[in-house]
Amino acid sequence: LDVNESELSSRLVQLFEDLVDEKTDDTDFLELDGPYRIVLEYLQARDADDAQLQSARGFHLTQWAKNTWTACEADRGADKAGREVLVTLSSRLKHMILDKKWLENEYEFETVAATQGRLACALITLNSPFCRAYKRIFSILLKSMTSDHATVKSKSLKSILQLLEKDPSVLDRGNSFMVSITRCTLDASPLVRDSALVLI
């Protein structure tokens, strides 16, 4: 994605960098011209009569509304200006839910390219609670490799194998990861040794 292509591309790339550096706030994703809006515009510009696209649009709109409501509840009484922005956004989301043409009738928005729509969707996914729990899940897997129980060690090694098949960059997380696998090759249990050797 070329950041010089448009202001929209530049904002998306900046949001991605902030997300990777863990500098984002949930409200960064809720803004009216943020990733949810970009995804909705992208889906709306495609075939409006396609049931799958309508379903995807409804899903993202519902997620946007849910996350906005959650942010409103969490922000109760803390920041009046921030809460006012969220309440206004909630009202706009209500209109969008009731009338799928409301957004395009009320507000102008630049045309969203396919790469921009996909990046916005990926950002929303990466900001989901499951994806944000990735480090914690990975940490639990690593701790399981040092368990006293051979079955737990073996299953954690098999889970790590599945993870590596999906994302080989996991190996870049430091030497401790490889040391743990190597240590498992010397385990007393043949089940654990076998699982560790499969990884190597």
Tab-separated table of N, CA, C and O in Angstrom, residues 22-125:
chain	number	residue	atom	x	y	z
A	22	GLU	N	1.771	-1.384	19.693
A	22	GLU	CA	0.854	-1.370	20.835
A	22	GLU	C	0.634	0.043	21.382
A	22	GLU	O	0.599	0.269	22.581
A	23	LYS	N	0.466	0.994	20.473
A	23	LYS	CA	0.235	2.392	20.848
A	23	LYS	C	-1.194	2.841	20.552
A	23	LYS	O	-1.492	4.016	20.620
A	24	THR	N	-2.051	1.900	20.190
A	24	THR	CA	-3.412	2.287	19.825
A	24	THR	C	-4.337	2.246	21.026
A	24	THR	O	-4.103	1.541	21.994
A	25	ASP	N	-5.376	2.998	20.895
A	25	ASP	CA	-6.458	3.026	21.864
A	25	ASP	C	-7.683	2.498	21.124
A	25	ASP	O	-7.782	2.648	19.904
A	26	ASP	N	-8.600	1.866	21.830
A	26	ASP	CA	-9.795	1.329	21.161
A	26	ASP	C	-10.553	2.402	20.396
A	26	ASP	O	-11.143	2.128	19.356
A	27	THR	N	-10.532	3.622	20.895
A	27	THR	CA	-11.271	4.691	20.231
A	27	THR	C	-10.669	5.058	18.874
A	27	THR	O	-11.354	5.620	18.036
A	28	ASP	N	-9.395	4.727	18.646
A	28	ASP	CA	-8.785	4.981	17.340
A	28	ASP	C	-9.507	4.210	16.242
A	28	ASP	O	-9.544	4.637	15.098
A	29	PHE	N	-10.078	3.085	16.596
A	29	PHE	CA	-10.766	2.248	15.626
A	29	PHE	C	-12.236	2.640	15.457
A	29	PHE	O	-12.879	2.229	14.512
A	30	LEU	N	-12.760	3.415	16.388
A	30	LEU	CA	-14.179	3.734	16.387
A	30	LEU	C	-14.528	5.013	15.643
A	30	LEU	O	-15.696	5.268	15.380
A	31	GLU	N	-13.555	5.817	15.319
A	31	GLU	CA	-13.811	7.110	14.679
A	31	GLU	C	-14.661	6.946	13.419
A	31	GLU	O	-14.593	5.917	12.752
A	32	LEU	N	-15.420	7.994	13.098
A	32	LEU	CA	-16.330	7.926	11.953
A	32	LEU	C	-15.583	7.689	10.643
A	32	LEU	O	-16.111	7.059	9.730
A	33	ASP	N	-14.354	8.154	10.541
A	33	ASP	CA	-13.582	7.918	9.311
A	33	ASP	C	-12.498	6.859	9.516
A	33	ASP	O	-11.526	6.798	8.789
A	34	GLY	N	-12.703	5.991	10.510
A	34	GLY	CA	-11.730	4.949	10.834
A	34	GLY	C	-11.937	3.672	10.041
A	34	GLY	O	-12.676	3.642	9.037
A	35	PRO	N	-11.304	2.595	10.481
A	35	PRO	CA	-11.330	1.333	9.735
A	35	PRO	C	-12.725	0.754	9.493
A	35	PRO	O	-12.989	0.217	8.417
A	36	TYR	N	-13.617	0.882	10.479
A	36	TYR	CA	-14.967	0.336	10.276
A	36	TYR	C	-15.662	1.040	9.112
A	36	TYR	O	-16.282	0.410	8.267
A	37	ARG	N	-15.549	2.346	9.089
A	37	ARG	CA	-16.169	3.117	8.007
A	37	ARG	C	-15.562	2.729	6.661
A	37	ARG	O	-16.270	2.576	5.666
A	38	ILE	N	-14.247	2.547	6.639
A	38	ILE	CA	-13.570	2.189	5.397
A	38	ILE	C	-14.075	0.837	4.898
A	38	ILE	O	-14.366	0.670	3.706
A	39	VAL	N	-14.213	-0.122	5.793
A	39	VAL	CA	-14.717	-1.445	5.415
A	39	VAL	C	-16.159	-1.333	4.905
A	39	VAL	O	-16.515	-1.929	3.886
A	40	LEU	N	-16.987	-0.552	5.597
A	40	LEU	CA	-18.381	-0.400	5.159
A	40	LEU	C	-18.461	0.239	3.774
A	40	LEU	O	-19.245	-0.191	2.927
A	41	GLU	N	-17.649	1.260	3.549
A	41	GLU	CA	-17.636	1.928	2.236
A	41	GLU	C	-17.154	0.965	1.151
A	41	GLU	O	-17.699	0.930	0.052
A	42	TYR	N	-16.135	0.193	1.480
A	42	TYR	CA	-15.589	-0.776	0.524
A	42	TYR	C	-16.639	-1.828	0.159
A	42	TYR	O	-16.839	-2.136	-1.022
A	43	LEU	N	-17.310	-2.361	1.162
A	43	LEU	CA	-18.330	-3.383	0.905
A	43	LEU	C	-19.532	-2.804	0.165
A	43	LEU	O	-20.107	-3.450	-0.709
A	44	GLN	N	-19.910	-1.564	0.495
A	44	GLN	CA	-21.055	-0.922	-0.138
A	44	GLN	C	-20.770	-0.640	-1.612
A	44	GLN	O	-21.657	-0.746	-2.443
A	45	ALA	N	-19.522	-0.312	-1.923
A	45	ALA	CA	-19.161	0.013	-3.308
A	45	ALA	C	-19.157	-1.218	-4.201
A	45	ALA	O	-19.297	-1.107	-5.416
A	46	ARG	N	-18.999	-2.374	-3.585
A	46	ARG	CA	-19.055	-3.604	-4.371
A	46	ARG	C	-20.520	-3.918	-4.664
A	46	ARG	O	-21.359	-3.044	-4.577
A	47	ASP	N	-20.871	-5.101	-4.961
A	47	ASP	CA	-22.235	-5.462	-5.330
A	47	ASP	C	-23.166	-5.362	-4.122
A	47	ASP	O	-23.117	-6.187	-3.218
A	48	ALA	N	-24.016	-4.351	-4.104
A	48	ALA	CA	-24.917	-4.101	-2.969
A	48	ALA	C	-25.998	-5.173	-2.829
A	48	ALA	O	-26.591	-5.304	-1.762
A	49	ASP	N	-26.250	-5.940	-3.892
A	49	ASP	CA	-27.293	-6.967	-3.838
A	49	ASP	C	-26.760	-8.336	-3.432
A	49	ASP	O	-27.533	-9.276	-3.279
A	50	ASP	N	-25.461	-8.471	-3.284
A	50	ASP	CA	-24.845	-9.740	-2.900
A	50	ASP	C	-25.128	-10.009	-1.420
A	50	ASP	O	-24.771	-9.224	-0.550
A	51	ALA	N	-25.769	-11.142	-1.141
A	51	ALA	CA	-26.163	-11.471	0.238
A	51	ALA	C	-24.958	-11.619	1.167
A	51	ALA	O	-25.018	-11.221	2.328
A	52	GLN	N	-23.856	-12.189	0.658
A	52	GLN	CA	-22.667	-12.349	1.490
A	52	GLN	C	-22.062	-10.996	1.858
A	52	GLN	O	-21.624	-10.787	2.994
A	53	LEU	N	-22.032	-10.080	0.907
A	53	LEU	CA	-21.495	-8.746	1.197
A	53	LEU	C	-22.403	-7.994	2.161
A	53	LEU	O	-21.921	-7.268	3.037
A	54	GLN	N	-23.706	-8.160	2.011
A	54	GLN	CA	-24.641	-7.537	2.951
A	54	GLN	C	-24.440	-8.094	4.353
A	54	GLN	O	-24.469	-7.354	5.340
A	55	SER	N	-24.218	-9.394	4.439
A	55	SER	CA	-23.973	-10.037	5.729
A	55	SER	C	-22.670	-9.519	6.355
A	55	SER	O	-22.621	-9.211	7.545
A	56	ALA	N	-21.622	-9.425	5.540
A	56	ALA	CA	-20.335	-8.911	6.037
A	56	ALA	C	-20.481	-7.459	6.492
A	56	ALA	O	-19.949	-7.068	7.541
A	57	ARG	N	-21.217	-6.682	5.726
A	57	ARG	CA	-21.453	-5.279	6.090
A	57	ARG	C	-22.211	-5.202	7.417
A	57	ARG	O	-21.871	-4.424	8.298
A	58	GLY	N	-23.240	-6.040	7.563
A	58	GLY	CA	-24.012	-6.063	8.802
A	58	GLY	C	-23.168	-6.482	9.993
A	58	GLY	O	-23.281	-5.922	11.085
A	59	PHE	N	-22.283	-7.448	9.779
A	59	PHE	CA	-21.399	-7.893	10.851
A	59	PHE	C	-20.493	-6.754	11.319
A	59	PHE	O	-20.373	-6.492	12.515
A	60	HIS	N	-19.843	-6.081	10.367
A	60	HIS	CA	-18.917	-5.006	10.737
A	60	HIS	C	-19.650	-3.828	11.373
A	60	HIS	O	-19.146	-3.217	12.319
A	61	LEU	N	-20.835	-3.542	10.882
A	61	LEU	CA	-21.620	-2.460	11.477
A	61	LEU	C	-22.025	-2.812	12.907
A	61	LEU	O	-21.945	-1.980	13.826
A	62	THR	N	-22.410	-4.060	13.130
A	62	THR	CA	-22.778	-4.520	14.473
A	62	THR	C	-21.576	-4.480	15.415
A	62	THR	O	-21.689	-4.042	16.565
A	63	GLN	N	-20.414	-4.922	14.918
A	63	GLN	CA	-19.195	-4.880	15.738
A	63	GLN	C	-18.837	-3.440	16.102
A	63	GLN	O	-18.445	-3.153	17.226
A	64	TRP	N	-18.959	-2.548	15.134
A	64	TRP	CA	-18.666	-1.131	15.368
A	64	TRP	C	-19.592	-0.581	16.445
A	64	TRP	O	-19.152	0.089	17.376
A	65	ALA	N	-20.880	-0.893	16.324
A	65	ALA	CA	-21.857	-0.417	17.314
A	65	ALA	C	-21.581	-1.027	18.690
A	65	ALA	O	-21.616	-0.319	19.713
A	66	LYS	N	-21.286	-2.308	18.753
A	66	LYS	CA	-20.995	-2.978	20.025
A	66	LYS	C	-19.763	-2.366	20.688
A	66	LYS	O	-19.764	-2.066	21.882
A	67	ASN	N	-18.700	-2.186	19.915
A	67	ASN	CA	-17.471	-1.620	20.471
A	67	ASN	C	-17.655	-0.167	20.906
A	67	ASN	O	-17.065	0.269	21.891
A	68	THR	N	-18.489	0.565	20.186
A	68	THR	CA	-18.780	1.945	20.576
A	68	THR	C	-19.570	1.961	21.877
A	68	THR	O	-19.278	2.748	22.781
A	69	TRP	N	-20.556	1.079	21.995
A	69	TRP	CA	-21.351	0.999	23.219
A	69	TRP	C	-20.451	0.614	24.400
A	69	TRP	O	-20.553	1.196	25.484
A	70	THR	N	-19.558	-0.359	24.193
A	70	THR	CA	-18.628	-0.782	25.248
A	70	THR	C	-17.745	0.383	25.675
A	70	THR	O	-17.510	0.590	26.869
A	71	ALA	N	-17.251	1.147	24.703
A	71	ALA	CA	-16.408	2.305	25.022
A	71	ALA	C	-17.203	3.368	25.773
A	71	ALA	O	-16.684	4.002	26.699
A	72	CYS	N	-18.469	3.557	25.397
A	72	CYS	CA	-19.338	4.522	26.100
A	72	CYS	C	-19.519	4.111	27.557
A	72	CYS	O	-19.439	4.946	28.464
A	73	GLU	N	-19.764	2.828	27.771
A	73	GLU	CA	-19.962	2.328	29.134
A	73	GLU	C	-18.681	2.445	29.960
A	73	GLU	O	-18.728	2.778	31.141
A	74	ALA	N	-17.549	2.187	29.349
A	74	ALA	CA	-16.266	2.251	30.062
A	74	ALA	C	-15.868	3.687	30.363
A	74	ALA	O	-15.160	3.949	31.328
A	75	ASP	N	-16.352	4.631	29.545
A	75	ASP	CA	-15.950	6.032	29.668
A	75	ASP	C	-16.920	6.855	30.514
A	75	ASP	O	-16.812	8.056	30.608
A	76	ARG	N	-17.874	6.220	31.130
A	76	ARG	CA	-18.892	6.922	31.906
A	76	ARG	C	-18.277	7.832	32.964
A	76	ARG	O	-17.592	7.384	33.858
A	77	GLY	N	-18.493	9.125	32.799
A	77	GLY	CA	-18.069	10.089	33.801
A	77	GLY	C	-16.604	10.477	33.743
A	77	GLY	O	-16.187	11.398	34.420
A	78	ALA	N	-15.805	9.817	32.949
A	78	ALA	CA	-14.369	10.103	32.937
A	78	ALA	C	-14.040	11.340	32.098
A	78	ALA	O	-13.515	12.316	32.615
A	79	ASP	N	-14.364	11.307	30.835
A	79	ASP	CA	-14.002	12.376	29.915
A	79	ASP	C	-15.264	12.832	29.190
A	79	ASP	O	-15.755	12.144	28.299
A	80	LYS	N	-15.764	14.005	29.561
A	80	LYS	CA	-17.038	14.467	28.995
A	80	LYS	C	-16.956	14.680	27.485
A	80	LYS	O	-17.864	14.312	26.758
A	81	ALA	N	-15.866	15.253	27.002
A	81	ALA	CA	-15.721	15.507	25.563
A	81	ALA	C	-15.649	14.186	24.796
A	81	ALA	O	-16.296	14.017	23.757
A	82	GLY	N	-14.855	13.249	25.311
A	82	GLY	CA	-14.727	11.943	24.662
A	82	GLY	C	-16.040	11.200	24.667
A	82	GLY	O	-16.417	10.553	23.691
A	83	ARG	N	-16.768	11.294	25.775
A	83	ARG	CA	-18.068	10.616	25.874
A	83	ARG	C	-19.067	11.230	24.904
A	83	ARG	O	-19.848	10.513	24.279
A	84	GLU	N	-19.013	12.543	24.751
A	84	GLU	CA	-19.917	13.229	23.827
A	84	GLU	C	-19.674	12.755	22.383
A	84	GLU	O	-20.619	12.534	21.630
A	85	VAL	N	-18.417	12.580	22.027
A	85	VAL	CA	-18.072	12.083	20.689
A	85	VAL	C	-18.630	10.677	20.499
A	85	VAL	O	-19.202	10.357	19.445
A	86	LEU	N	-18.508	9.833	21.514
A	86	LEU	CA	-19.015	8.462	21.425
A	86	LEU	C	-20.540	8.427	21.340
A	86	LEU	O	-21.110	7.609	20.617
A	87	VAL	N	-21.195	9.312	22.072
A	87	VAL	CA	-22.667	9.369	22.026
A	87	VAL	C	-23.124	9.816	20.635
A	87	VAL	O	-24.078	9.263	20.074
A	88	THR	N	-22.442	10.805	20.063
A	88	THR	CA	-22.766	11.256	18.703
A	88	THR	C	-22.554	10.126	17.708
A	88	THR	O	-23.377	9.898	16.821
A	89	LEU	N	-21.441	9.408	17.860
A	89	LEU	CA	-21.169	8.274	16.987
A	89	LEU	C	-22.245	7.208	17.144
A	89	LEU	O	-22.707	6.629	16.160
A	90	SER	N	-22.679	6.955	18.375
A	90	SER	CA	-23.750	5.979	18.616
A	90	SER	C	-25.014	6.354	17.870
A	90	SER	O	-25.684	5.496	17.284
A	91	SER	N	-25.342	7.623	17.875
A	91	SER	CA	-26.530	8.098	17.170
A	91	SER	C	-26.386	7.865	15.659
A	91	SER	O	-27.329	7.416	14.992
A	92	ARG	N	-25.204	8.148	15.135
A	92	ARG	CA	-24.962	7.935	13.702
A	92	ARG	C	-25.036	6.442	13.358
A	92	ARG	O	-25.570	6.071	12.305
A	93	LEU	N	-24.489	5.619	14.234
A	93	LEU	CA	-24.541	4.175	13.998
A	93	LEU	C	-25.985	3.673	13.995
A	93	LEU	O	-26.349	2.790	13.206
A	94	LYS	N	-26.799	4.237	14.857
A	94	LYS	CA	-28.217	3.856	14.889
A	94	LYS	C	-28.869	4.151	13.533
A	94	LYS	O	-29.600	3.324	12.987
A	95	HIS	N	-28.570	5.336	12.986
A	95	HIS	CA	-29.106	5.690	11.666
A	95	HIS	C	-28.604	4.724	10.592
A	95	HIS	O	-29.356	4.340	9.694
A	96	MET	N	-27.319	4.341	10.678
A	96	MET	CA	-26.743	3.417	9.687
A	96	MET	C	-27.402	2.046	9.762
A	96	MET	O	-27.602	1.391	8.741
A	97	ILE	N	-27.728	1.620	10.969
A	97	ILE	CA	-28.371	0.311	11.143
A	97	ILE	C	-29.789	0.336	10.587
A	97	ILE	O	-30.224	-0.598	9.914
A	98	LEU	N	-30.491	1.436	10.819
A	98	LEU	CA	-31.876	1.541	10.369
A	98	LEU	C	-31.999	1.758	8.863
A	98	LEU	O	-32.974	1.327	8.246
A	99	ASP	N	-31.017	2.451	8.273
A	99	ASP	CA	-31.065	2.749	6.841
A	99	ASP	C	-29.673	2.566	6.254
A	99	ASP	O	-28.774	3.359	6.504
A	100	LYS	N	-29.484	1.510	5.450
A	100	LYS	CA	-28.139	1.211	4.947
A	100	LYS	C	-27.611	2.262	3.975
A	100	LYS	O	-26.419	2.328	3.721
A	101	LYS	N	-28.456	3.117	3.456
A	101	LYS	CA	-28.025	4.193	2.551
A	101	LYS	C	-27.749	5.501	3.307
A	101	LYS	O	-27.276	6.464	2.722
A	102	TRP	N	-28.050	5.541	4.591
A	102	TRP	CA	-27.930	6.781	5.364
A	102	TRP	C	-26.518	7.358	5.312
A	102	TRP	O	-26.341	8.555	5.088
A	103	LEU	N	-25.522	6.540	5.503
A	103	LEU	CA	-24.142	7.011	5.558
A	103	LEU	C	-23.730	7.677	4.252
A	103	LEU	O	-23.204	8.789	4.258
A	104	GLU	N	-23.993	7.022	3.139
A	104	GLU	CA	-23.586	7.607	1.858
A	104	GLU	C	-24.440	8.813	1.475
A	104	GLU	O	-23.981	9.692	0.750
A	105	ASN	N	-25.682	8.898	1.983
A	105	ASN	CA	-26.522	10.060	1.708
A	105	ASN	C	-26.120	11.275	2.545
A	105	ASN	O	-26.273	12.408	2.118
A	106	GLU	N	-25.605	11.031	3.747
A	106	GLU	CA	-25.285	12.119	4.673
A	106	GLU	C	-23.838	12.613	4.590
A	106	GLU	O	-23.563	13.773	4.867
A	107	TYR	N	-22.918	11.723	4.237
A	107	TYR	CA	-21.496	12.073	4.285
A	107	TYR	C	-20.783	11.653	3.009
A	107	TYR	O	-21.006	10.570	2.493
A	108	GLU	N	-19.895	12.534	2.540
A	108	GLU	CA	-19.031	12.217	1.409
A	108	GLU	C	-17.818	11.452	1.927
A	108	GLU	O	-17.344	11.698	3.039
A	109	PHE	N	-17.327	10.532	1.129
A	109	PHE	CA	-16.134	9.780	1.514
A	109	PHE	C	-15.397	9.407	0.250
A	109	PHE	O	-16.026	9.102	-0.772
A	110	GLU	N	-14.070	9.444	0.294
A	110	GLU	CA	-13.310	9.103	-0.900
A	110	GLU	C	-13.510	7.634	-1.260
A	110	GLU	O	-13.841	6.807	-0.413
A	111	THR	N	-13.304	7.319	-2.516
A	111	THR	CA	-13.453	5.947	-2.985
A	111	THR	C	-12.393	5.076	-2.319
A	111	THR	O	-11.221	5.439	-2.249
A	112	VAL	N	-12.815	3.932	-1.828
A	112	VAL	CA	-11.920	3.023	-1.119
A	112	VAL	C	-11.434	1.948	-2.088
A	112	VAL	O	-12.237	1.218	-2.670
A	113	ALA	N	-10.113	1.872	-2.243
A	113	ALA	CA	-9.511	0.847	-3.098
A	113	ALA	C	-9.575	-0.500	-2.390
A	113	ALA	O	-9.713	-0.569	-1.158
A	114	ALA	N	-9.450	-1.569	-3.160
A	114	ALA	CA	-9.514	-2.920	-2.585
A	114	ALA	C	-8.434	-3.127	-1.525
A	114	ALA	O	-8.702	-3.708	-0.468
A	115	THR	N	-7.223	-2.645	-1.779
A	115	THR	CA	-6.136	-2.824	-0.802
A	115	THR	C	-6.430	-2.066	0.492
A	115	THR	O	-6.122	-2.552	1.575
A	116	GLN	N	-7.033	-0.906	0.369
A	116	GLN	CA	-7.393	-0.129	1.563
A	116	GLN	C	-8.490	-0.834	2.350
A	116	GLN	O	-8.428	-0.911	3.585
A	117	GLY	N	-9.489	-1.352	1.660
A	117	GLY	CA	-10.574	-2.083	2.320
A	117	GLY	C	-10.075	-3.316	3.030
A	117	GLY	O	-10.465	-3.612	4.167
A	118	ARG	N	-9.178	-4.045	2.386
A	118	ARG	CA	-8.628	-5.262	2.994
A	118	ARG	C	-7.747	-4.940	4.193
A	118	ARG	O	-7.784	-5.644	5.206
A	119	LEU	N	-6.941	-3.870	4.079
A	119	LEU	CA	-6.089	-3.485	5.206
A	119	LEU	C	-6.946	-3.040	6.388
A	119	LEU	O	-6.669	-3.399	7.535
A	120	ALA	N	-8.003	-2.280	6.125
A	120	ALA	CA	-8.897	-1.844	7.205
A	120	ALA	C	-9.527	-3.045	7.891
A	120	ALA	O	-9.619	-3.108	9.125
A	121	CYS	N	-9.938	-4.029	7.108
A	121	CYS	CA	-10.530	-5.250	7.667
A	121	CYS	C	-9.500	-6.015	8.491
A	121	CYS	O	-9.809	-6.513	9.581
A	122	ALA	N	-8.272	-6.087	8.003
A	122	ALA	CA	-7.204	-6.768	8.747
A	122	ALA	C	-6.915	-6.038	10.059
A	122	ALA	O	-6.690	-6.679	11.095
A	123	LEU	N	-6.945	-4.719	10.038
A	123	LEU	CA	-6.722	-3.937	11.263
A	123	LEU	C	-7.803	-4.230	12.303
A	123	LEU	O	-7.508	-4.389	13.492
A	124	ILE	N	-9.040	-4.291	11.855
A	124	ILE	CA	-10.146	-4.595	12.771
A	124	ILE	C	-9.945	-5.982	13.379
A	124	ILE	O	-10.117	-6.177	14.589
A	125	THR	N	-9.560	-6.930	12.546
A	125	THR	CA	-9.326	-8.297	13.032
A	125	THR	C	-8.168	-8.335	14.020
A	125	THR	O	-8.261	-8.963	15.076
